[in-house]
Amino acid sequence: MSRKRHRLVSEILGLKRRRERGPVDADPLRGESGSARAAVTELVRLFPRGLFEDELPPIALRSQVYSLVPDRTVADRQLELQEQGEIRVIQLGFDLDAHGIIFTEDYRTRVLKACDSRPCAGAVQKFLASVLPACGGLSFQQDQMTQTFGFRDSEITHLVNAGVLTVRDAGSWWLAVPGAGRFIKYFVKGRQAVLGMVRKARYRELLLSELLGRRAPATVRLGLAYHVHDLIGAQLVDCISTTSGTLLRLPET
Amino acid sequence: MRVLGLELNKDRDIERIHSSGVNTLDIEPVERRYMLSGGSDGVIVLYDLENSSRQPYYTCKALCSIGRNHADVHKYSVETVQWYPHDTGMFTSSSFDKTLKVWDTNTLQTADVFNFEETVYSHHMSPVATKHCLVAVGTRGPKVQLCDLKSGSCSHILQGHRQEILAVSWSPRNDYILATASGDSRVKLWDVRRASGCLITLDQHNGEKSQAAESANTAHNGKVNGLRFTDDGLHLLTVGTDNRMRLWNSSSGENTLVNYGKVCNNSKKGLKFTVSCGCSSEFVFVPYGSTIAVYTIFSGEQITLLKGHYKSVDCCVFQSDFQTKTKSRLNQAFQDAWSSSDEEG
């Protein structure tokens, strides 16, 4: 009798272990103690390029980087350094706090392709060649553009029309990605949908493995893993480690 | 590290006098023995924190209070109280009834009253200044008023903000440097001797510093309602309704990019938080809902949440000698003393 029970138990455990390993391998959501750059490379792979017919450069979000690099201050400082070279941080319009991170090379190729045959091409090329490498910041000021880089008002208007600059204040502009409107729409809808999945669960909490295993609702176009990274990093869900894996729970407030 | 071992002190308690929320606390800097509290009912109470009885369990007694039956009591909620920095003979209090009152501690009478046009959110007197007795007052109007205690009048006005001033703080390093935080998302540093405007408007993105940029710079993406210099005056901490806390270099105005994560903040008026002093690595204590969140200032790490109050915490103060931190609660006039376990000494 006891031998039978032992075998049953080990069989069950074996099965469980095999099932466990599946999602664990595909689950990159462990706190990697890597650099911010490695995290961005990783996240950029999650971005669905085909969805936008390759018009948009792959965008990762700052909150996603926080979910992979556990120390936020270190992540912020590394991104600040990287900004000088390979990475640009862009202000995404929907939330002043959400910053998108794009590789400069990708950004440059896509922007040039987007305004290829349009009248604003000249201004855009001048912008990409002179201003982008020189200023690593999120925004640009009027006197900086006109005096230091010699842009005329008409050229600045071309840049705004091309979608490269977005108005921030009188005489001040944010750097922007042309055509990012669609991405932002899918992102906001997808974020609400994934949060809704957690909210509708019993006790408002879900095991991470279970959430990733579910079928994504139709509004989630960017992929569940993409949104989950963002939710964890933006602290919109609390991440609790349990014996059965990571649990996502909505905060009390 | 005694701060790491902070927990609710079961032996020490503070007498309950307030019948409604306590908005502000201040411990006098000379002996660190007396504490003032100001409540939403306009009442101001003075406590003696020292344990003169031999018993381990004691209640900090209220020595005196300015209650509702006092002739000069504030009509509405008291928002800020502060001891006179050089001795305990005097203290100041400001309130929603648009006044700043200067009190004589021994007689508990008002020595002076300053009237303003709008409700007063916050006031602060410089803890180190010897050459001036200016009190900076932040009201619902966009102008910061500086009142001179010696002459009894408002000596000048600092213009530059566009909405209400929610917090003001003098630098503990320099007599004339003042920081102000406003509902227009901006934090400005002023030298009060200069006539031409603020020194720096803090920019959270550390962008280009230029004249035109000054108007677009924001310190937070929401109202900035809390402001505190670190003890050495080299850094400035700000909290905003965008649920963020930021650490700034106070001389250059640069955002040090230390990230504390989400620091929940939905207070419509000021949020009073405090920093430790005298520890090897400094900590900041921020009211977070009904708990107090403790963070290491320079690394941004959240150390712990101190739980013990039943309703939301409004303010806290730090006393380094016994490592106690008293805090207060909205709607239940309760003040708890927290201490690390090896407190007696």
Coordinates of C-alpha atoms in Angstrom, one line a residue:
Chain A
M1 CA 0.0 0.0 0.0
S2 CA 2.6 2.5 1.0
R3 CA 4.8 1.7 -2.0
K4 CA 1.9 2.4 -4.3
R5 CA 1.3 5.7 -2.6
H6 CA 4.9 6.7 -3.0
R7 CA 4.9 6.0 -6.7
L8 CA 1.7 8.0 -7.1
V9 CA 3.2 10.9 -5.3
S10 CA 6.5 10.8 -7.3
E11 CA 4.5 10.5 -10.5
I12 CA 2.5 13.5 -9.7
L13 CA 5.5 15.5 -8.6
G14 CA 7.3 14.5 -11.7
L15 CA 4.4 15.7 -13.9
K16 CA 4.3 18.9 -12.0
R17 CA 7.9 19.5 -12.4
R18 CA 7.8 18.9 -16.1
R19 CA 4.9 21.4 -16.4
E20 CA 6.6 23.9 -14.3
R21 CA 9.7 23.9 -16.3
G22 CA 7.9 24.8 -19.5
P23 CA 6.6 28.2 -18.5
V24 CA 9.7 28.9 -16.4
D25 CA 12.0 28.7 -19.4
A26 CA 9.9 30.9 -21.5
D27 CA 9.6 33.3 -18.5
P28 CA 12.2 36.0 -18.7
L29 CA 10.5 37.9 -15.9
R30 CA 13.0 37.1 -13.2
G31 CA 15.0 40.0 -11.8
E32 CA 18.0 40.0 -13.9
S33 CA 20.9 41.8 -12.4
G34 CA 22.1 43.0 -15.8
S35 CA 22.6 46.4 -17.1
A36 CA 19.9 48.7 -18.4
R37 CA 21.2 48.3 -21.9
A38 CA 20.9 44.5 -21.8
A39 CA 17.4 45.0 -20.5
V40 CA 16.5 47.3 -23.3
T41 CA 17.9 44.8 -25.9
E42 CA 15.8 42.1 -24.3
L43 CA 12.6 44.2 -24.2
V44 CA 13.0 45.4 -27.7
R45 CA 12.8 41.8 -28.8
L46 CA 9.3 41.6 -27.3
F47 CA 8.0 44.4 -29.4
P48 CA 5.8 43.2 -32.3
R49 CA 7.4 44.7 -35.4
G50 CA 5.0 43.2 -37.8
L51 CA 2.0 44.9 -36.2
F52 CA 3.1 48.3 -37.5
E53 CA 4.5 47.1 -40.8
D54 CA 8.0 48.0 -39.7
E55 CA 7.1 51.7 -39.8
L56 CA 7.8 52.2 -36.1
P57 CA 11.1 51.5 -34.4
P58 CA 10.8 49.0 -31.6
I59 CA 9.9 50.9 -28.4
A60 CA 10.6 49.7 -24.9
L61 CA 9.3 51.6 -21.9
R62 CA 11.2 52.8 -18.9
S63 CA 8.9 51.0 -16.5
Q64 CA 9.7 47.7 -18.3
V65 CA 13.4 48.3 -17.7
Y66 CA 12.6 48.7 -14.0
S67 CA 11.0 45.3 -13.9
L68 CA 14.2 43.7 -15.2
V69 CA 16.8 45.8 -13.4
P70 CA 15.8 45.7 -9.7
D71 CA 17.6 48.9 -8.6
R72 CA 15.7 51.8 -10.1
T73 CA 18.3 54.5 -9.3
V74 CA 21.0 52.5 -11.1
A75 CA 18.7 51.9 -14.1
D76 CA 17.9 55.6 -14.3
R77 CA 21.5 56.6 -14.2
Q78 CA 22.6 54.0 -16.7
L79 CA 19.9 55.2 -19.1
E80 CA 20.9 58.8 -18.6
L81 CA 24.5 57.8 -19.6
Q82 CA 23.3 55.8 -22.6
E83 CA 21.3 58.7 -23.8
Q84 CA 24.4 60.3 -25.2
G85 CA 25.0 57.5 -27.6
E86 CA 22.8 54.6 -28.6
I87 CA 19.5 55.2 -26.9
R88 CA 17.0 58.0 -27.1
V89 CA 14.3 58.5 -24.4
I90 CA 11.1 59.8 -25.8
Q91 CA 8.2 61.4 -24.0
L92 CA 5.1 59.3 -24.8
G93 CA 2.1 61.6 -24.8
F94 CA -0.4 59.8 -22.7
D95 CA 1.4 60.0 -19.3
L96 CA 4.0 62.5 -18.4
D97 CA 5.9 59.8 -16.5
A98 CA 6.0 57.2 -19.2
H99 CA 9.1 57.4 -21.3
G100 CA 9.8 55.2 -24.3
I101 CA 13.3 54.0 -25.1
I102 CA 14.4 53.5 -28.6
F103 CA 17.8 52.7 -30.2
T104 CA 19.0 55.8 -32.1
E105 CA 19.9 53.8 -35.2
D106 CA 16.4 52.4 -35.4
Y107 CA 14.9 55.8 -34.8
R108 CA 17.0 57.4 -37.5
T109 CA 16.2 54.8 -40.2
R110 CA 12.5 54.8 -39.5
V111 CA 12.1 58.6 -39.5
L112 CA 14.0 58.9 -42.7
K113 CA 11.9 56.3 -44.3
A114 CA 8.7 57.9 -43.0
C115 CA 9.4 61.3 -44.6
D116 CA 11.1 60.1 -47.7
S117 CA 9.3 61.9 -50.4
R118 CA 7.6 64.6 -48.5
P119 CA 8.6 68.3 -48.5
C120 CA 9.8 68.1 -44.9
A121 CA 12.6 65.7 -45.8
G122 CA 15.2 68.4 -45.9
A123 CA 14.5 69.8 -42.4
V124 CA 14.2 66.3 -40.9
Q125 CA 17.6 65.3 -42.3
K126 CA 19.2 68.4 -41.0
F127 CA 17.6 67.8 -37.6
L128 CA 18.8 64.2 -37.5
A129 CA 22.3 65.1 -38.5
S130 CA 22.9 68.1 -36.3
V131 CA 20.6 68.3 -33.4
L132 CA 20.2 64.6 -32.4
P133 CA 23.8 63.8 -31.8
A134 CA 24.4 67.1 -30.0
C135 CA 21.5 67.2 -27.5
G136 CA 20.7 64.1 -25.6
G137 CA 17.6 65.5 -23.8
L138 CA 13.9 64.9 -24.1
S139 CA 13.0 68.4 -25.2
F140 CA 14.3 71.3 -27.2
Q141 CA 14.0 75.0 -26.7
Q142 CA 13.3 77.7 -29.2
D143 CA 16.5 79.7 -28.8
Q144 CA 18.5 76.5 -28.9
M145 CA 17.0 75.5 -32.2
T146 CA 17.2 78.9 -33.9
Q147 CA 20.5 80.2 -32.6
T148 CA 22.7 77.2 -32.0
F149 CA 21.5 75.1 -34.9
G150 CA 20.2 77.7 -37.3
F151 CA 16.6 76.5 -37.8
R152 CA 14.1 78.8 -39.3
D153 CA 10.5 78.9 -38.1
S154 CA 9.3 77.3 -41.3
E155 CA 11.7 74.4 -40.8
I156 CA 10.5 73.9 -37.3
T157 CA 6.9 73.8 -38.6
H158 CA 8.1 71.1 -41.1
L159 CA 9.5 69.1 -38.2
V160 CA 6.3 69.3 -36.2
N161 CA 4.3 68.3 -39.3
A162 CA 6.6 65.4 -39.9
G163 CA 5.9 64.2 -36.3
V164 CA 9.5 64.5 -35.1
L165 CA 8.7 67.3 -32.6
T166 CA 5.6 67.7 -30.5
V167 CA 4.6 71.0 -28.8
R168 CA 5.3 71.1 -25.1
D169 CA 5.0 74.8 -24.2
A170 CA 5.4 78.1 -26.0
G171 CA 8.8 77.8 -27.6
S172 CA 9.5 74.3 -26.3
W173 CA 9.1 70.9 -27.9
W174 CA 9.3 67.3 -27.0
L175 CA 11.2 64.8 -29.2
A176 CA 8.6 62.4 -30.7
V177 CA 8.3 59.4 -33.0
P178 CA 6.3 59.8 -36.2
G179 CA 3.3 57.5 -36.2
A180 CA 3.5 56.7 -32.6
G181 CA -0.1 57.5 -32.1
R182 CA -1.2 54.0 -33.1
F183 CA 1.3 52.4 -30.7
I184 CA 0.1 54.6 -27.9
K185 CA -3.5 53.7 -28.5
Y186 CA -2.8 49.9 -28.5
F187 CA -0.6 50.3 -25.5
V188 CA -3.1 52.2 -23.3
K189 CA -5.9 49.8 -24.3
G190 CA -3.7 46.8 -23.8
R191 CA -2.6 48.0 -20.4
Q192 CA -6.2 48.5 -19.2
A193 CA -7.1 45.0 -20.6
V194 CA -4.3 43.2 -18.7
L195 CA -5.0 45.1 -15.5
G196 CA -8.6 44.1 -16.0
M197 CA -7.6 40.5 -16.2
V198 CA -6.0 40.8 -12.8
R199 CA -8.9 42.8 -11.4
K200 CA -11.5 40.2 -12.5
A201 CA -9.6 37.3 -11.0
R202 CA -10.6 35.9 -7.6
Y203 CA -9.2 38.0 -4.8
R204 CA -7.7 40.4 -7.4
E205 CA -4.6 38.4 -7.8
L206 CA -3.1 36.1 -10.4
L207 CA -0.1 33.9 -10.6
L208 CA 2.2 35.2 -13.3
S209 CA 2.5 31.9 -15.0
E210 CA -1.2 31.6 -15.2
L211 CA -1.6 35.1 -16.6
L212 CA 1.0 34.4 -19.3
G213 CA -0.7 31.1 -20.1
R214 CA -4.1 32.7 -20.7
R215 CA -5.3 33.7 -24.1
A216 CA -4.8 37.5 -24.6
P217 CA -8.0 39.4 -25.2
A218 CA -8.4 41.0 -28.5
T219 CA -7.5 44.5 -27.3
V220 CA -4.0 43.3 -26.3
R221 CA -2.1 43.7 -29.5
L222 CA 1.4 44.1 -28.2
G223 CA 1.6 40.8 -26.3
L224 CA 1.0 39.9 -22.7
A225 CA 4.7 39.7 -21.7
Y226 CA 5.2 43.3 -22.9
H227 CA 2.4 44.6 -20.8
V228 CA 3.3 42.6 -17.7
H229 CA 6.8 44.0 -17.7
D230 CA 5.3 47.4 -17.8
L231 CA 2.8 46.8 -15.1
I232 CA 5.4 45.4 -12.7
G233 CA 7.9 48.2 -13.4
A234 CA 5.3 50.9 -13.0
Q235 CA 4.1 49.4 -9.7
L236 CA 0.6 49.1 -10.9
V237 CA 0.6 45.6 -9.6
D238 CA 2.4 44.3 -6.5
C239 CA 4.8 41.5 -7.3
I240 CA 4.9 38.9 -4.5
S241 CA 7.0 35.8 -4.6
T242 CA 5.3 32.7 -3.4
T243 CA 6.1 29.0 -3.3
S244 CA 4.2 28.5 -6.6
G245 CA 5.9 31.3 -8.4
T246 CA 5.4 35.1 -8.7
L247 CA 2.0 36.4 -7.8
L248 CA 0.6 39.6 -9.2
R249 CA -1.8 41.4 -6.9
L250 CA -3.6 44.7 -7.3
P251 CA -2.5 47.2 -4.6
E252 CA -5.0 48.0 -1.9
T253 CA -5.5 51.7 -2.7
Chain B
M1 CA 21.8 50.9 13.1
R2 CA 19.1 52.0 15.4
V3 CA 17.0 53.6 12.7
L4 CA 16.7 50.2 11.1
G5 CA 15.2 48.8 14.2
L6 CA 12.4 51.3 14.6
E7 CA 9.1 49.9 15.9
L8 CA 6.1 51.2 17.7
N9 CA 7.1 52.0 21.2
K10 CA 4.8 50.1 23.7
D11 CA 6.2 51.9 26.7
R12 CA 5.9 55.5 25.6
D13 CA 2.8 57.2 24.7
I14 CA 1.7 60.8 24.2
E15 CA -1.3 62.3 25.9
R16 CA -4.3 62.7 23.7
I17 CA -5.5 66.3 23.6
H18 CA -6.5 66.9 20.1
S19 CA -10.0 65.9 19.2
S20 CA -9.4 65.9 15.4
G21 CA -6.5 65.3 13.1
V22 CA -3.0 66.6 14.0
N23 CA -1.5 68.4 11.1
T24 CA 1.9 69.4 12.2
L25 CA 4.6 68.6 14.8
D26 CA 7.8 70.4 15.7
I27 CA 10.4 69.4 18.3
E28 CA 12.5 72.3 19.6
P29 CA 16.1 72.2 18.4
V30 CA 17.8 73.3 21.6
E31 CA 17.2 70.4 24.0
R32 CA 15.0 68.3 21.9
R33 CA 12.7 68.0 24.8
Y34 CA 9.6 70.0 24.0
M35 CA 7.2 69.3 21.2
L36 CA 4.5 71.4 19.7
S37 CA 1.6 70.0 17.8
G38 CA -1.1 71.8 15.7
G39 CA -4.4 70.3 14.9
S40 CA -7.3 70.6 12.5
D41 CA -9.4 72.1 15.3
G42 CA -7.1 75.1 15.6
V43 CA -5.7 73.8 18.9
I44 CA -2.0 74.0 19.7
V45 CA -0.5 71.7 22.4
L46 CA 2.9 71.7 24.0
Y47 CA 4.3 68.4 25.3
D48 CA 7.3 67.5 27.4
L49 CA 8.9 64.4 25.9
E50 CA 11.3 63.7 28.7
N51 CA 10.7 60.8 31.1
S52 CA 11.0 62.2 34.6
S53 CA 9.2 59.4 36.3
R54 CA 11.3 56.3 37.0
Q55 CA 8.8 53.9 35.3
P56 CA 9.5 52.5 31.9
Y57 CA 5.9 53.0 30.9
Y58 CA 4.8 56.7 30.8
T59 CA 2.8 59.1 28.9
C60 CA 4.3 62.3 27.6
K61 CA 2.4 65.0 29.3
A62 CA 0.9 68.0 27.6
L63 CA 2.2 70.9 29.5
C64 CA -0.2 73.5 28.2
S65 CA -2.4 74.1 25.3
I66 CA -4.0 76.9 23.4
G67 CA -7.5 75.4 23.3
R68 CA -10.8 76.5 21.8
N69 CA -11.6 78.7 24.7
H70 CA -8.4 80.8 24.4
A71 CA -9.0 84.3 23.2
D72 CA -6.5 84.2 20.4
V73 CA -6.9 80.7 19.2
H74 CA -6.8 80.1 15.5
K75 CA -10.3 80.0 13.9
Y76 CA -9.5 77.2 11.5
S77 CA -7.1 74.4 11.1
V78 CA -3.5 75.0 12.1
E79 CA -1.2 73.9 9.3
T80 CA 2.3 74.6 10.5
V81 CA 3.9 75.2 13.9
Q82 CA 7.5 76.0 14.5
W83 CA 9.6 76.8 17.5
Y84 CA 11.7 79.9 17.4
P85 CA 15.0 78.4 16.3
H86 CA 17.2 79.9 19.0
D87 CA 15.3 79.3 22.2
T88 CA 12.0 78.0 23.4
G89 CA 10.6 81.3 24.5
M90 CA 8.6 81.8 21.3
F91 CA 6.9 79.9 18.6
T92 CA 5.0 80.6 15.4
S93 CA 1.9 79.1 14.0
S94 CA 0.1 79.6 10.7
S95 CA -3.4 78.5 9.9
F96 CA -6.2 78.4 7.3
D97 CA -7.6 81.4 9.0
K98 CA -5.2 83.5 6.9
T99 CA -3.0 84.5 9.8
L100 CA 0.5 83.8 11.1
K101 CA 0.7 84.2 14.9
V102 CA 3.8 84.6 17.0
W103 CA 3.3 83.3 20.6
D104 CA 5.2 83.9 23.8
T105 CA 5.6 80.4 25.4
N106 CA 5.6 81.5 29.0
T107 CA 2.4 83.6 28.9
L108 CA 0.8 81.8 26.0
Q109 CA -0.3 85.1 24.5
T110 CA 0.2 86.3 20.9
A111 CA 3.1 88.6 20.6
D112 CA 2.3 89.4 17.0
V113 CA -0.2 88.6 14.3
F114 CA 0.4 88.8 10.5
N115 CA -2.7 88.8 8.4
F116 CA -2.8 87.7 4.8
E117 CA -5.2 87.7 1.9
E118 CA -5.3 84.0 1.4
T119 CA -5.2 80.9 3.5
V120 CA -1.7 80.0 4.7
Y121 CA -0.4 76.6 3.7
S122 CA 3.0 76.7 5.2
H123 CA 5.6 78.9 6.9
H124 CA 9.2 78.4 7.9
M125 CA 11.8 80.4 9.7
S126 CA 15.4 79.9 9.0
P127 CA 17.1 77.5 11.6
V128 CA 20.5 79.0 11.1
A129 CA 20.0 82.6 10.2
T130 CA 21.6 85.1 12.6
K131 CA 21.4 88.2 10.4
H132 CA 17.7 88.2 9.8
C133 CA 14.4 87.1 11.4
L134 CA 12.4 86.5 8.3
V135 CA 9.6 84.0 8.2
A136 CA 8.7 82.8 4.7
V137 CA 5.0 82.2 4.3
G138 CA 3.3 80.2 1.5
T139 CA -0.3 80.9 0.9
R140 CA -3.0 80.1 -1.7
G141 CA -1.8 83.0 -3.8
P142 CA 1.2 82.7 -6.0
K143 CA 3.4 85.1 -4.1
V144 CA 5.7 84.0 -1.4
Q145 CA 5.7 86.5 1.5
L146 CA 8.5 87.2 3.8
C147 CA 7.6 88.6 7.2
D148 CA 10.1 90.2 9.4
L149 CA 9.7 89.4 13.1
K150 CA 11.7 92.3 14.2
S151 CA 9.7 95.0 12.5
G152 CA 6.4 93.2 12.5
S153 CA 5.6 93.7 8.9
C154 CA 5.8 91.8 5.6
S155 CA 9.1 93.0 4.2
H156 CA 9.0 91.6 0.8
I157 CA 7.4 89.3 -1.8
L158 CA 8.9 86.8 -4.1
Q159 CA 7.1 86.5 -7.4
G160 CA 7.5 83.7 -9.9
H161 CA 5.1 80.9 -9.1
R162 CA 1.8 80.7 -10.8
Q163 CA -0.3 78.8 -8.3
E164 CA -0.5 78.2 -4.6
I165 CA 2.6 77.7 -2.6
L166 CA 2.3 74.5 -0.7
A167 CA 5.7 74.3 1.1
V168 CA 8.6 76.6 1.9
S169 CA 11.9 75.7 3.5
W170 CA 15.1 77.7 4.3
S171 CA 18.4 76.1 3.6
P172 CA 20.2 74.9 6.7
R173 CA 23.5 75.8 5.1
N174 CA 23.0 79.4 3.8
D175 CA 21.2 82.1 5.6
Y176 CA 19.6 83.6 2.6
I177 CA 18.6 80.6 0.4
L178 CA 14.9 79.7 0.4
A179 CA 13.2 76.9 -1.5
T180 CA 9.5 77.0 -2.4
A181 CA 7.2 74.4 -3.8
S182 CA 4.0 75.2 -5.6
G183 CA 0.9 73.6 -7.1
D184 CA 2.1 74.6 -10.5
S185 CA 4.6 71.7 -10.4
R186 CA 7.6 73.9 -9.9
V187 CA 10.2 74.2 -7.2
K188 CA 12.2 77.4 -7.1
L189 CA 15.3 78.3 -5.2
W190 CA 15.6 81.9 -4.2
D191 CA 18.3 84.2 -2.7
V192 CA 16.2 86.6 -0.8
R193 CA 18.7 89.4 -1.2
R194 CA 18.3 89.4 -4.9
A195 CA 15.6 91.6 -6.4
S196 CA 15.5 90.0 -9.8
G197 CA 13.7 86.7 -9.3
C198 CA 14.5 83.1 -8.4
L199 CA 18.0 81.5 -8.7
I200 CA 16.9 78.2 -10.2
T201 CA 13.7 76.5 -11.2
L202 CA 14.3 72.8 -10.7
D203 CA 14.0 70.7 -13.9
Q204 CA 13.2 67.0 -13.5
H205 CA 14.7 66.2 -16.9
N206 CA 18.0 68.0 -16.3
G207 CA 17.6 69.7 -19.6
E208 CA 19.3 72.7 -21.0
K209 CA 19.6 75.7 -18.7
S210 CA 18.4 78.8 -20.5
Q211 CA 16.2 81.7 -19.9
A212 CA 13.4 80.3 -22.1
A213 CA 13.6 76.9 -20.5
E214 CA 12.9 78.3 -17.1
S215 CA 9.2 78.7 -17.8
A216 CA 8.8 75.1 -19.0
N217 CA 10.8 73.4 -16.3
T218 CA 8.8 71.3 -13.9
A219 CA 10.1 69.5 -10.8
H220 CA 7.2 67.0 -10.8
N221 CA 4.3 66.0 -13.0
G222 CA 1.8 67.2 -10.5
K223 CA 1.6 69.6 -7.5
V224 CA 4.7 69.7 -5.4
N225 CA 3.5 69.5 -1.9
G226 CA 6.5 68.6 0.3
L227 CA 9.9 70.0 0.6
R228 CA 12.8 69.3 2.9
F229 CA 16.6 70.0 2.8
T230 CA 18.9 67.3 4.1
D231 CA 20.6 68.2 7.4
D232 CA 23.8 69.4 5.7
G233 CA 21.8 71.5 3.2
L234 CA 23.6 70.0 0.2
H235 CA 20.5 68.2 -1.1
L236 CA 16.8 68.8 -1.3
L237 CA 14.0 66.3 -1.3
T238 CA 10.7 67.0 -2.9
V239 CA 7.5 65.0 -3.1
G240 CA 4.7 65.6 -5.5
T241 CA 1.2 64.3 -6.4
D242 CA 2.6 62.4 -9.3
N243 CA 3.6 59.9 -6.6
R244 CA 7.3 60.5 -6.9
M245 CA 9.9 61.7 -4.5
R246 CA 13.0 63.3 -6.0
L247 CA 16.4 64.2 -4.6
W248 CA 18.1 67.3 -6.0
N249 CA 21.5 68.8 -5.6
S250 CA 20.7 72.1 -3.9
S251 CA 23.6 74.1 -5.3
S252 CA 23.3 73.2 -9.0
G253 CA 19.6 72.3 -9.1
E254 CA 20.4 69.0 -10.8
N255 CA 18.1 66.0 -10.4
T256 CA 20.2 63.3 -8.9
L257 CA 17.9 60.7 -10.5
V258 CA 17.6 58.7 -7.3
N259 CA 14.4 56.7 -7.8
Y260 CA 12.3 55.8 -4.8
G261 CA 9.5 54.1 -6.7
K262 CA 5.9 55.0 -6.1
V263 CA 5.5 57.3 -3.1
C264 CA 1.7 57.5 -2.9
N265 CA 0.7 61.1 -2.4
N266 CA -2.8 62.5 -2.9
S267 CA -2.7 65.2 -0.3
K268 CA -4.3 68.5 -1.6
K269 CA -2.3 70.5 0.9
G270 CA 1.2 70.0 2.2
L271 CA 2.8 66.7 3.0
K272 CA 5.2 67.0 5.9
F273 CA 8.0 64.4 5.9
T274 CA 11.2 64.4 7.7
V275 CA 14.8 63.2 7.4
S276 CA 17.0 61.6 10.0
C277 CA 20.1 63.4 11.2
G278 CA 23.2 62.0 12.7
C279 CA 23.0 58.6 11.2
S280 CA 25.8 57.3 9.0
S281 CA 23.5 56.9 6.0
E282 CA 20.6 59.2 6.1
F283 CA 17.0 58.1 5.9
V284 CA 13.8 59.9 4.9
F285 CA 10.5 59.1 6.6
V286 CA 7.5 59.8 4.4
P287 CA 3.8 59.4 5.4
Y288 CA 2.4 56.8 3.1
G289 CA -1.3 56.2 3.7
S290 CA -1.6 54.9 7.2
T291 CA 2.0 53.9 7.5
I292 CA 5.4 55.7 7.3
A293 CA 7.7 54.6 4.6
V294 CA 11.4 54.7 5.3
Y295 CA 13.8 55.1 2.5
T296 CA 17.6 55.5 2.3
I297 CA 18.1 58.9 0.9
F298 CA 21.0 58.3 -1.5
S299 CA 20.2 54.9 -2.8
G300 CA 16.4 55.1 -3.1
E301 CA 15.9 51.8 -1.4
Q302 CA 12.7 51.4 0.6
I303 CA 13.8 50.0 4.0
T304 CA 10.4 49.4 5.7
L305 CA 6.9 50.5 6.3
L306 CA 6.2 51.5 9.9
K307 CA 2.6 50.4 10.7
G308 CA 0.8 51.5 13.7
H309 CA -1.7 54.2 13.0
Y310 CA -5.3 53.5 12.2
K311 CA -5.9 56.3 9.7
S312 CA -3.8 58.3 7.4
V313 CA -0.6 59.8 8.7
D314 CA -0.1 63.5 8.2
C315 CA 3.3 64.4 9.5
C316 CA 6.3 63.1 11.4
V317 CA 9.3 64.5 13.1
F318 CA 12.6 62.9 14.0
Q319 CA 14.4 63.2 17.3
S320 CA 17.9 61.8 17.1
D321 CA 18.7 61.4 20.8
F322 CA 16.3 58.6 21.5
Q323 CA 15.7 57.8 17.8
T324 CA 12.1 58.5 18.3
K325 CA 9.8 59.6 15.6
T326 CA 6.4 60.9 16.5
K327 CA 3.7 61.1 13.9
S328 CA 0.1 61.9 13.9
R329 CA -3.1 60.9 12.4
L330 CA -6.0 62.4 10.6
N331 CA -9.3 62.2 12.3
Q332 CA -8.0 60.5 15.4
A333 CA -5.8 62.8 17.4
F334 CA -3.3 60.2 18.2
Q335 CA 0.4 60.5 18.3
D336 CA 2.7 57.6 18.7
A337 CA 6.3 57.5 19.6
W338 CA 8.4 55.0 17.7
S339 CA 11.7 54.0 18.9
S340 CA 14.3 51.4 18.3
S341 CA 14.4 48.6 20.9
D342 CA 17.4 49.6 22.8
E343 CA 16.1 53.1 23.5
E344 CA 16.7 53.6 27.2
G345 CA 20.0 55.3 27.8

